[in-house]
Amino acid sequence: MSLRVQKYGGTSVADIERISNVADRVQKAHDAGDQVVVVLSAMAGVTDKLIALASQASGSPDKRELDVLLATGEQTTASLLAMMLKSRGYKAKSFLGYQAGIHTDHMSGKARILDIDSKRLKTALDEGHIVVMAGFQGYNDDGDITTLGRGGSDTSAVAIAASLKADVCEIFTDVDGVYTTDPRICADARKISTISYEEMLEMAILGAKVLQIRSVEFAKKYNVPVHVRSSFNEEEGTMVINESADMESAIVSGVTCDMNEARITLKRVPDQPGVSAKIFGPLAEAEIMVDMIIQNTRSEGETDLTFTVTKDDFERAKEISEVVAKEIGAGEIKTATEIAKVSVIGLGMKSHSGVAAIMFKALASENINIRLISTSEIRISCVILSKYAELAVRTLHSAFGLDKE
Ligand code: ADP
Ligand code: ASP
Ligand code: MG
């Protein structure tokens, strides 16, 4: 008997018929003698609708109340599946985040899981229940409901799998697995059969929304085997596992695109020690994550300083930058929101040179201008204008030979 955590995303529970398909799958695993914990997302589009409703109720919705509202999406699907399974004669029980012991910090809307007390779930499993857990939600020290950020049900699933020491965490979604790039952008994208935690983490960080970033961090930290697969067929999907000796180390295994960043440039920043700290200190205090940073010398004693933040943080980052620019005697501030970050990722880059050159040449061949560049051991990212994003993804995908044979 093995213990399986199965997470179903929004499209997989979009209506009663699809929830019924989920019930069939869960039933099958249970009938085969496995213990099953099901983690559900809200029905597709519901979280967006709830956010829109909140903004109709209030110009800037209270964060505590917004979490209470958003958590209802997952509460709906979890109860529906549990009652459906019960009416089919199965022992099943739904659990909200707090009932499942998902204890988080206080960051409303993007809470982090601190620890999990899975006693109640274990008891329910031991009693022979199919456990149905509402994803995306937890509770904080005050006993208030929190949510884990968009796409957070992935993290609920991997975290509960780690806590229960499950044999596998299956992420059922609307694509057949993790692809070499978003199959919706590039028709030639190929399904990857196995990928390391490290590469998957980079892909998630760099915009492949198929898994939430934190879910991959959890999987890596607790060594949870994650199987990303389709809820619409029986095909094997992609195994996300530890890097192993026999794993093919492609130089580039994936291409990603992130449209969620914005760029801020402070012109004519005095070139003196301590100036960068004066700019990035207040941003850090405001809990704004800065991604890329670039400094260009303009003339003797002056530089232009450019950085990127997520679009959510853009307005606040701009306001803070304007205040700081005055304080330090910098010039005007330039911004751009119509940008995209395209990246290539691969473990094989650790031991191969020339990847950057291929990337720059491929973008140049399509006349795509690169605005910013950043690199790590296993990835290279370029910021370009967003109107070229899809073209850039397809061009890089083929330049690195990732197309279907
Ligand atoms: P769910 O609702 O099941 O959580 P998501 O919409 O969050 O599903 O994630 C699945 C989507 O991720 C796919 O429909 C696909 O468009 C997108 N995606 C982006 N990059 C990739 C990739 N490299 N491989 C697979 N899917 C990707
Ligand atoms: N329903 C939430 C969202 O749309 C969480 C999830 O689906 O993982 O972001
Ligand atoms: Mg998702």
Tab-separated table of N, CA and C in Angstrom, residues 4-79:
chain	number	residue	atom	x	y	z
A	4	ARG	N	-0.506	8.269	-1.638
A	4	ARG	CA	-0.404	9.198	-2.772
A	4	ARG	C	-1.109	10.502	-2.457
A	5	VAL	N	-0.418	11.603	-2.721
A	5	VAL	CA	-1.085	12.904	-2.668
A	5	VAL	C	-1.393	13.273	-4.111
A	6	GLN	N	-2.634	13.600	-4.403
A	6	GLN	CA	-3.026	13.983	-5.767
A	6	GLN	C	-3.590	15.398	-5.738
A	7	LYS	N	-2.947	16.303	-6.463
A	7	LYS	CA	-3.450	17.676	-6.518
A	7	LYS	C	-4.083	17.927	-7.883
A	8	TYR	N	-5.270	18.493	-7.886
A	8	TYR	CA	-5.960	18.815	-9.134
A	8	TYR	C	-6.120	20.326	-9.250
A	9	GLY	N	-5.654	20.893	-10.351
A	9	GLY	CA	-5.705	22.342	-10.568
A	9	GLY	C	-7.070	22.807	-11.054
A	10	GLY	N	-7.205	24.117	-11.222
A	10	GLY	CA	-8.483	24.748	-11.539
A	10	GLY	C	-9.223	24.165	-12.742
A	11	THR	N	-8.503	23.944	-13.858
A	11	THR	CA	-9.187	23.420	-15.049
A	11	THR	C	-9.679	21.998	-14.812
A	12	SER	N	-9.002	21.275	-13.954
A	12	SER	CA	-9.375	19.880	-13.690
A	12	SER	C	-10.601	19.766	-12.785
A	13	VAL	N	-10.998	20.885	-12.153
A	13	VAL	CA	-12.200	20.861	-11.292
A	13	VAL	C	-13.151	21.993	-11.706
A	14	ALA	N	-13.108	22.328	-13.030
A	14	ALA	CA	-13.815	23.518	-13.508
A	14	ALA	C	-15.332	23.432	-13.385
A	15	ASP	N	-15.894	22.217	-13.418
A	15	ASP	CA	-17.349	22.065	-13.257
A	15	ASP	C	-17.628	20.693	-12.646
A	16	ILE	N	-18.925	20.402	-12.435
A	16	ILE	CA	-19.285	19.157	-11.745
A	16	ILE	C	-18.824	17.930	-12.539
A	17	GLU	N	-18.918	18.025	-13.872
A	17	GLU	CA	-18.506	16.882	-14.684
A	17	GLU	C	-17.012	16.581	-14.484
A	18	ARG	N	-16.209	17.639	-14.452
A	18	ARG	CA	-14.761	17.431	-14.255
A	18	ARG	C	-14.474	16.945	-12.832
A	19	ILE	N	-15.225	17.462	-11.861
A	19	ILE	CA	-15.027	16.987	-10.481
A	19	ILE	C	-15.383	15.497	-10.418
A	20	SER	N	-16.371	15.115	-11.222
A	20	SER	CA	-16.755	13.709	-11.277
A	20	SER	C	-15.616	12.863	-11.874
A	21	ASN	N	-14.910	13.411	-12.878
A	21	ASN	CA	-13.725	12.711	-13.422
A	21	ASN	C	-12.658	12.557	-12.361
A	22	VAL	N	-12.493	13.611	-11.553
A	22	VAL	CA	-11.514	13.557	-10.459
A	22	VAL	C	-11.917	12.447	-9.487
A	23	ALA	N	-13.212	12.397	-9.173
A	23	ALA	CA	-13.700	11.356	-8.256
A	23	ALA	C	-13.381	9.969	-8.822
A	24	ASP	N	-13.534	9.790	-10.149
A	24	ASP	CA	-13.223	8.486	-10.774
A	24	ASP	C	-11.762	8.106	-10.540
A	25	ARG	N	-10.874	9.081	-10.751
A	25	ARG	CA	-9.443	8.801	-10.597
A	25	ARG	C	-9.083	8.465	-9.154
A	26	VAL	N	-9.648	9.260	-8.251
A	26	VAL	CA	-9.361	9.076	-6.832
A	26	VAL	C	-9.850	7.695	-6.391
A	27	GLN	N	-11.059	7.382	-6.837
A	27	GLN	CA	-11.673	6.099	-6.540
A	27	GLN	C	-10.780	4.952	-7.009
A	28	LYS	N	-10.240	5.097	-8.214
A	28	LYS	CA	-9.397	4.057	-8.804
A	28	LYS	C	-8.157	3.805	-7.943
A	29	ALA	N	-7.533	4.916	-7.502
A	29	ALA	CA	-6.333	4.784	-6.665
A	29	ALA	C	-6.692	4.122	-5.336
A	30	HIS	N	-7.822	4.519	-4.778
A	30	HIS	CA	-8.275	3.961	-3.496
A	30	HIS	C	-8.608	2.473	-3.658
A	31	ASP	N	-9.294	2.125	-4.751
A	31	ASP	CA	-9.665	0.724	-4.996
A	31	ASP	C	-8.427	-0.151	-5.194
A	32	ALA	N	-7.346	0.464	-5.696
A	32	ALA	CA	-6.112	-0.294	-5.914
A	32	ALA	C	-5.379	-0.520	-4.589
A	33	GLY	N	-5.943	-0.002	-3.508
A	33	GLY	CA	-5.374	-0.260	-2.179
A	33	GLY	C	-4.483	0.858	-1.656
A	34	ASP	N	-4.397	1.969	-2.401
A	34	ASP	CA	-3.551	3.073	-1.932
A	34	ASP	C	-4.328	4.007	-0.999
A	35	GLN	N	-3.586	4.650	-0.096
A	35	GLN	CA	-4.189	5.734	0.688
A	35	GLN	C	-4.096	6.999	-0.158
A	36	VAL	N	-5.160	7.797	-0.184
A	36	VAL	CA	-5.158	8.977	-1.060
A	36	VAL	C	-5.501	10.258	-0.293
A	37	VAL	N	-4.642	11.257	-0.476
A	37	VAL	CA	-4.959	12.602	-0.004
A	37	VAL	C	-5.134	13.456	-1.257
A	38	VAL	N	-6.312	14.032	-1.436
A	38	VAL	CA	-6.566	14.857	-2.622
A	38	VAL	C	-6.469	16.323	-2.198
A	39	VAL	N	-5.727	17.106	-2.970
A	39	VAL	CA	-5.620	18.543	-2.693
A	39	VAL	C	-6.251	19.262	-3.885
A	40	LEU	N	-7.198	20.144	-3.623
A	40	LEU	CA	-7.909	20.775	-4.725
A	40	LEU	C	-7.686	22.275	-4.806
A	41	SER	N	-7.696	22.769	-6.058
A	41	SER	CA	-7.743	24.208	-6.340
A	41	SER	C	-9.202	24.622	-6.423
A	42	ALA	N	-9.423	25.916	-6.553
A	42	ALA	CA	-10.759	26.424	-6.840
A	42	ALA	C	-11.078	26.127	-8.307
A	43	MET	N	-12.357	26.149	-8.665
A	43	MET	CA	-12.738	25.976	-10.074
A	43	MET	C	-12.058	27.056	-10.906
A	44	ALA	N	-11.647	26.726	-12.144
A	44	ALA	CA	-10.943	27.681	-13.003
A	44	ALA	C	-11.667	29.014	-13.052
A	45	GLY	N	-10.950	30.089	-12.850
A	45	GLY	CA	-11.529	31.428	-12.970
A	45	GLY	C	-12.159	31.953	-11.692
A	46	VAL	N	-12.403	31.070	-10.716
A	46	VAL	CA	-13.117	31.511	-9.510
A	46	VAL	C	-12.270	32.477	-8.675
A	47	THR	N	-10.990	32.166	-8.507
A	47	THR	CA	-10.145	33.066	-7.692
A	47	THR	C	-10.093	34.458	-8.325
A	48	ASP	N	-9.979	34.505	-9.659
A	48	ASP	CA	-9.986	35.807	-10.353
A	48	ASP	C	-11.299	36.553	-10.116
A	49	LYS	N	-12.401	35.811	-10.180
A	49	LYS	CA	-13.719	36.446	-9.977
A	49	LYS	C	-13.836	36.994	-8.566
A	50	LEU	N	-13.336	36.238	-7.587
A	50	LEU	CA	-13.413	36.694	-6.195
A	50	LEU	C	-12.573	37.960	-6.008
A	51	ILE	N	-11.403	37.998	-6.658
A	51	ILE	CA	-10.549	39.194	-6.555
A	51	ILE	C	-11.287	40.402	-7.157
A	52	ALA	N	-11.961	40.172	-8.291
A	52	ALA	CA	-12.708	41.265	-8.934
A	52	ALA	C	-13.846	41.743	-8.041
A	53	LEU	N	-14.530	40.787	-7.406
A	53	LEU	CA	-15.625	41.166	-6.488
A	53	LEU	C	-15.094	42.014	-5.347
A	54	ALA	N	-13.949	41.590	-4.802
A	54	ALA	CA	-13.363	42.316	-3.672
A	54	ALA	C	-13.062	43.750	-4.083
A	55	SER	N	-12.569	43.926	-5.319
A	55	SER	CA	-12.209	45.289	-5.706
A	55	SER	C	-13.452	46.137	-5.986
A	56	GLN	N	-14.594	45.455	-6.211
A	56	GLN	CA	-15.844	46.227	-6.310
A	56	GLN	C	-16.318	46.668	-4.920
A	57	ALA	N	-16.023	45.818	-3.926
A	57	ALA	CA	-16.473	46.140	-2.554
A	57	ALA	C	-15.605	47.218	-1.916
A	58	SER	N	-14.330	47.239	-2.323
A	58	SER	CA	-13.412	48.193	-1.700
A	58	SER	C	-12.275	48.539	-2.654
A	59	GLY	N	-11.890	49.804	-2.661
A	59	GLY	CA	-10.793	50.247	-3.528
A	59	GLY	C	-9.504	49.502	-3.219
A	60	SER	N	-9.200	49.345	-1.945
A	60	SER	CA	-8.043	48.519	-1.585
A	60	SER	C	-8.488	47.541	-0.492
A	61	PRO	N	-8.913	46.350	-0.942
A	61	PRO	CA	-9.523	45.391	-0.015
A	61	PRO	C	-8.593	45.043	1.152
A	62	ASP	N	-9.182	44.992	2.348
A	62	ASP	CA	-8.441	44.605	3.544
A	62	ASP	C	-7.855	43.198	3.330
A	63	LYS	N	-6.575	43.054	3.653
A	63	LYS	CA	-5.884	41.808	3.302
A	63	LYS	C	-6.421	40.600	4.067
A	64	ARG	N	-6.771	40.833	5.355
A	64	ARG	CA	-7.304	39.717	6.138
A	64	ARG	C	-8.612	39.213	5.521
A	65	GLU	N	-9.478	40.166	5.188
A	65	GLU	CA	-10.790	39.787	4.646
A	65	GLU	C	-10.662	39.190	3.251
A	66	LEU	N	-9.668	39.667	2.499
A	66	LEU	CA	-9.457	39.115	1.155
A	66	LEU	C	-9.087	37.628	1.254
A	67	ASP	N	-8.251	37.285	2.220
A	67	ASP	CA	-7.894	35.870	2.409
A	67	ASP	C	-9.116	35.027	2.772
A	68	VAL	N	-9.991	35.596	3.623
A	68	VAL	CA	-11.214	34.868	4.003
A	68	VAL	C	-12.046	34.595	2.740
A	69	LEU	N	-12.107	35.611	1.881
A	69	LEU	CA	-12.892	35.484	0.643
A	69	LEU	C	-12.266	34.464	-0.318
A	70	LEU	N	-10.961	34.627	-0.575
A	70	LEU	CA	-10.315	33.769	-1.577
A	70	LEU	C	-10.333	32.298	-1.173
A	71	ALA	N	-10.274	32.045	0.125
A	71	ALA	CA	-10.252	30.655	0.593
A	71	ALA	C	-11.560	29.922	0.283
A	72	THR	N	-12.631	30.685	-0.012
A	72	THR	CA	-13.912	30.017	-0.278
A	72	THR	C	-13.880	29.231	-1.597
A	73	GLY	N	-13.021	29.635	-2.526
A	73	GLY	CA	-12.946	28.932	-3.810
A	73	GLY	C	-12.566	27.471	-3.601
A	74	GLU	N	-11.558	27.247	-2.779
A	74	GLU	CA	-11.076	25.890	-2.517
A	74	GLU	C	-12.010	25.150	-1.567
A	75	GLN	N	-12.681	25.905	-0.687
A	75	GLN	CA	-13.648	25.280	0.231
A	75	GLN	C	-14.784	24.638	-0.573
A	76	THR	N	-15.189	25.332	-1.640
A	76	THR	CA	-16.276	24.828	-2.491
A	76	THR	C	-15.909	23.498	-3.144
A	77	THR	N	-14.739	23.453	-3.794
A	77	THR	CA	-14.398	22.231	-4.538
A	77	THR	C	-14.136	21.061	-3.579
A	78	ALA	N	-13.489	21.346	-2.437
A	78	ALA	CA	-13.167	20.254	-1.500
A	78	ALA	C	-14.456	19.620	-0.966
A	79	SER	N	-15.427	20.453	-0.614
A	79	SER	CA	-16.665	19.873	-0.078
A	79	SER	C	-17.434	19.123	-1.165
